[in-house]
PDB file of C-alpha atoms in Angstrom:
ATOM      1  CA  UNK A   1     261.640 118.803  92.361  1.00 49.00           C
ATOM      2  CA  UNK A   2     261.198 120.048  88.826  1.00 49.00           C
ATOM      3  CA  UNK A   3     257.890 121.281  87.415  1.00 51.00           C
ATOM      4  CA  UNK A   4     257.339 118.175  85.263  1.00 51.00           C
ATOM      5  CA  UNK A   5     257.774 115.825  88.238  1.00 46.00           C
ATOM      6  CA  UNK A   6     255.472 117.989  90.379  1.00 49.00           C
ATOM      7  CA  UNK A   7     252.818 117.925  87.641  1.00 44.00           C
ATOM      8  CA  UNK A   8     253.072 114.104  87.440  1.00 42.00           C
ATOM      9  CA  UNK A   9     252.648 113.795  91.223  1.00 43.00           C
ATOM     10  CA  UNK A  10     249.559 116.010  91.117  1.00 44.00           C
ATOM     11  CA  UNK A  11     248.046 113.881  88.342  1.00 41.00           C
ATOM     12  CA  UNK A  12     248.758 110.694  90.301  1.00 39.00           C
ATOM     13  CA  UNK A  13     247.079 112.188  93.369  1.00 39.00           C
ATOM     14  CA  UNK A  14     243.927 112.690  91.304  1.00 38.00           C
ATOM     15  CA  UNK A  15     243.780 109.106  90.045  1.00 33.00           C
ATOM     16  CA  UNK A  16     241.381 106.864  91.967  1.00 35.00           C
ATOM     17  CA  UNK A  17     242.950 104.302  94.273  1.00 37.00           C
ATOM     18  CA  UNK A  18     242.475 100.686  93.111  1.00 39.00           C
ATOM     19  CA  UNK A  19     240.461  99.972  96.238  1.00 37.00           C
ATOM     20  CA  UNK A  20     238.034 102.847  95.709  1.00 39.00           C
ATOM     21  CA  UNK A  21     234.575 101.269  95.340  1.00 41.00           C
ATOM     22  CA  UNK A  22     233.370 103.971  92.963  1.00 43.00           C
ATOM     23  CA  UNK A  23     236.176 103.301  90.498  1.00 55.00           C
ATOM     24  CA  UNK A  24     234.893 101.897  87.224  1.00 47.00           C
ATOM     25  CA  UNK A  25     236.469  98.548  86.398  1.00 74.00           C
ATOM     26  CA  UNK A  26     236.181  96.358  83.375  1.00 85.00           C
ATOM     27  CA  UNK A  27     234.856  92.827  83.513  1.00 87.00           C
ATOM     28  CA  UNK A  28     238.226  91.465  82.414  1.00 88.00           C
ATOM     29  CA  UNK A  29     240.041  93.354  85.209  1.00 90.00           C
ATOM     30  CA  UNK A  30     237.700  91.961  87.852  1.00 91.00           C
ATOM     31  CA  UNK A  31     237.875  88.452  86.374  1.00 90.00           C
ATOM     32  CA  UNK A  32     241.693  88.571  86.390  1.00 92.00           C
ATOM     33  CA  UNK A  33     241.764  89.811  89.974  1.00 92.00           C
ATOM     34  CA  UNK A  34     239.409  87.040  91.069  1.00 91.00           C
ATOM     35  CA  UNK A  35     241.431  84.428  89.178  1.00 92.00           C
ATOM     36  CA  UNK A  36     244.642  85.611  90.876  1.00 93.00           C
ATOM     37  CA  UNK A  37     242.923  85.086  94.222  1.00 91.00           C
ATOM     38  CA  UNK A  38     241.871  81.575  93.201  1.00 90.00           C
ATOM     39  CA  UNK A  39     238.210  82.438  92.620  1.00 91.00           C
ATOM     40  CA  UNK A  40     237.971  81.187  89.055  1.00 90.00           C
ATOM     41  CA  UNK A  41     235.182  78.640  89.466  1.00 94.00           C
ATOM     42  CA  UNK A  42     232.406  79.564  87.038  1.00 95.00           C
ATOM     43  CA  UNK A  43     228.920  78.319  87.813  1.00 96.00           C
ATOM     44  CA  UNK A  44     226.712  77.786  84.786  1.00 94.00           C
ATOM     45  CA  UNK A  45     223.028  77.076  84.457  1.00 93.00           C
ATOM     46  CA  UNK A  46     222.462  73.463  83.458  1.00 91.00           C
ATOM     47  CA  UNK A  47     219.749  71.858  81.360  1.00 87.00           C
ATOM     48  CA  UNK A  48     218.352  70.471  84.618  1.00 89.00           C
ATOM     49  CA  UNK A  49     217.531  73.944  85.967  1.00 94.00           C
ATOM     50  CA  UNK A  50     220.385  74.071  88.500  1.00 96.00           C
ATOM     51  CA  UNK A  51     223.821  75.681  88.667  1.00 96.00           C
ATOM     52  CA  UNK A  52     226.825  73.503  87.980  1.00 96.00           C
ATOM     53  CA  UNK A  53     230.441  74.149  88.973  1.00 95.00           C
ATOM     54  CA  UNK A  54     232.924  74.082  86.103  1.00 88.00           C
ATOM     55  CA  UNK A  55     235.763  73.030  88.425  1.00 87.00           C
ATOM     56  CA  UNK A  56     234.178  70.391  90.631  1.00 86.00           C
ATOM     57  CA  UNK A  57     230.989  69.409  88.793  1.00 83.00           C
ATOM     58  CA  UNK A  58     229.000  70.161  91.950  1.00 95.00           C
ATOM     59  CA  UNK A  59     225.310  70.792  91.336  1.00 96.00           C
ATOM     60  CA  UNK A  60     223.596  73.621  93.233  1.00 98.00           C
ATOM     61  CA  UNK A  61     220.057  74.595  94.119  1.00 97.00           C
ATOM     62  CA  UNK A  62     219.517  78.301  94.925  1.00 98.00           C
ATOM     63  CA  UNK A  63     219.553  77.641  98.691  1.00 97.00           C
ATOM     64  CA  UNK A  64     223.028  76.016  98.374  1.00 98.00           C
ATOM     65  CA  UNK A  65     224.557  79.354  97.350  1.00 98.00           C
ATOM     66  CA  UNK A  66     224.856  82.868  98.726  1.00 98.00           C
ATOM     67  CA  UNK A  67     225.687  85.914  96.621  1.00 97.00           C
ATOM     68  CA  UNK A  68     228.471  87.691  98.513  1.00 96.00           C
ATOM     69  CA  UNK A  69     229.374  90.395  95.985  1.00 94.00           C
ATOM     70  CA  UNK A  70     227.830  91.831  92.832  1.00 93.00           C
ATOM     71  CA  UNK A  71     229.750  93.615  90.093  1.00 91.00           C
ATOM     72  CA  UNK A  72     227.841  95.404  87.309  1.00 88.00           C
ATOM     73  CA  UNK A  73     229.300  96.502  84.003  1.00 86.00           C
ATOM     74  CA  UNK A  74     227.961  98.583  81.139  1.00 77.00           C
ATOM     75  CA  UNK A  75     229.536  98.614  77.692  1.00 67.00           C
ATOM     76  CA  UNK A  76     231.467 101.803  76.952  1.00 67.00           C
ATOM     77  CA  UNK A  77     230.370 102.015  73.344  1.00 58.00           C
ATOM     78  CA  UNK A  78     226.955 100.397  73.831  1.00 60.00           C
ATOM     79  CA  UNK A  79     224.990 101.055  77.041  1.00 59.00           C
ATOM     80  CA  UNK A  80     222.734  98.102  76.145  1.00 59.00           C
ATOM     81  CA  UNK A  81     225.763  95.809  76.580  1.00 64.00           C
ATOM     82  CA  UNK A  82     225.225  94.934  80.261  1.00 83.00           C
ATOM     83  CA  UNK A  83     226.841  92.252  82.401  1.00 88.00           C
ATOM     84  CA  UNK A  84     226.590  91.329  86.055  1.00 90.00           C
ATOM     85  CA  UNK A  85     229.086  89.091  87.811  1.00 93.00           C
ATOM     86  CA  UNK A  86     227.788  87.501  91.002  1.00 94.00           C
ATOM     87  CA  UNK A  87     230.439  86.219  93.380  1.00 96.00           C
ATOM     88  CA  UNK A  88     228.965  83.275  95.268  1.00 96.00           C
ATOM     89  CA  UNK A  89     229.854  81.146  98.241  1.00 96.00           C
ATOM     90  CA  UNK A  90     228.510  77.643  98.706  1.00 96.00           C
ATOM     91  CA  UNK A  91     227.801  75.796 101.959  1.00 95.00           C
ATOM     92  CA  UNK A  92     231.367  74.409 101.920  1.00 94.00           C
ATOM     93  CA  UNK A  93     232.698  78.013 101.780  1.00 94.00           C
ATOM     94  CA  UNK A  94     233.907  77.567  98.192  1.00 94.00           C
ATOM     95  CA  UNK A  95     233.851  80.777  96.140  1.00 94.00           C
ATOM     96  CA  UNK A  96     232.566  80.810  92.577  1.00 95.00           C
ATOM     97  CA  UNK A  97     230.946  83.237  90.188  1.00 96.00           C
ATOM     98  CA  UNK A  98     227.955  83.481  87.896  1.00 95.00           C
ATOM     99  CA  UNK A  99     228.054  85.672  84.786  1.00 92.00           C
ATOM    100  CA  UNK A 100     224.771  87.230  83.756  1.00 89.00           C
ATOM    101  CA  UNK A 101     224.733  88.999  80.420  1.00 82.00           C
ATOM    102  CA  UNK A 102     221.500  90.919  80.296  1.00 75.00           C
ATOM    103  CA  UNK A 103     219.861  93.401  78.027  1.00 66.00           C
ATOM    104  CA  UNK A 104     219.579  92.878  74.307  1.00 64.00           C
ATOM    105  CA  UNK A 105     222.476  90.368  74.197  1.00 61.00           C
ATOM    106  CA  UNK A 106     221.116  88.026  76.853  1.00 68.00           C
ATOM    107  CA  UNK A 107     220.545  84.417  75.962  1.00 66.00           C
ATOM    108  CA  UNK A 108     219.407  83.406  79.452  1.00 72.00           C
ATOM    109  CA  UNK A 109     216.014  81.887  80.023  1.00 81.00           C
ATOM    110  CA  UNK A 110     213.311  82.896  82.458  1.00 86.00           C
ATOM    111  CA  UNK A 111     214.322  79.827  84.513  1.00 92.00           C
ATOM    112  CA  UNK A 112     217.855  81.244  84.888  1.00 91.00           C
ATOM    113  CA  UNK A 113     216.464  84.605  86.028  1.00 90.00           C
ATOM    114  CA  UNK A 114     214.156  82.891  88.515  1.00 93.00           C
ATOM    115  CA  UNK A 115     217.045  80.792  89.865  1.00 95.00           C
ATOM    116  CA  UNK A 116     219.123  83.958  90.440  1.00 93.00           C
ATOM    117  CA  UNK A 117     216.256  85.659  92.275  1.00 95.00           C
ATOM    118  CA  UNK A 118     216.081  82.730  94.694  1.00 97.00           C
ATOM    119  CA  UNK A 119     219.754  82.852  95.725  1.00 97.00           C
ATOM    120  CA  UNK A 120     220.102  84.607  99.093  1.00 97.00           C
ATOM    121  CA  UNK A 121     222.218  87.777  99.068  1.00 96.00           C
ATOM    122  CA  UNK A 122     224.585  88.590 101.912  1.00 95.00           C
ATOM    123  CA  UNK A 123     227.081  91.119 100.581  1.00 87.00           C
ATOM    124  CA  UNK A 124     230.495  91.085 102.260  1.00 81.00           C
ATOM    125  CA  UNK A 125     232.642  94.200 102.591  1.00 72.00           C
ATOM    126  CA  UNK A 126     235.844  92.314 101.803  1.00 65.00           C
ATOM    127  CA  UNK A 127     238.087  93.899  99.162  1.00 63.00           C
ATOM    128  CA  UNK A 128     238.088  91.572  96.170  1.00 58.00           C
TER     129      UNK A 128
END
């Protein structure tokens, strides 16, 4: 093996594995991975104070959902640019997600925040 190939192998050994939990990921990478697994059902906060599924038009109260995974992101160029993605599971075992942009760019209401606080959390160790 030549020196250049050996150097490349050493660099590759130092790169974090895709499954390493501590690896920083971007929101778009996580969203693409979830979409490829069929988890592309966004839940949005409706005018009626409940979450609504974009795919099935189901309406949810907080007790109808469980947060099974939380991803947090901070903007590289602006630490005040914060986003959380909550992966949820409903009582029919359907997976969806809620995007929460918080910090100075948030346009969510206090009702949205209160709704999120009421959703039970039961994190799963499954690799997403």
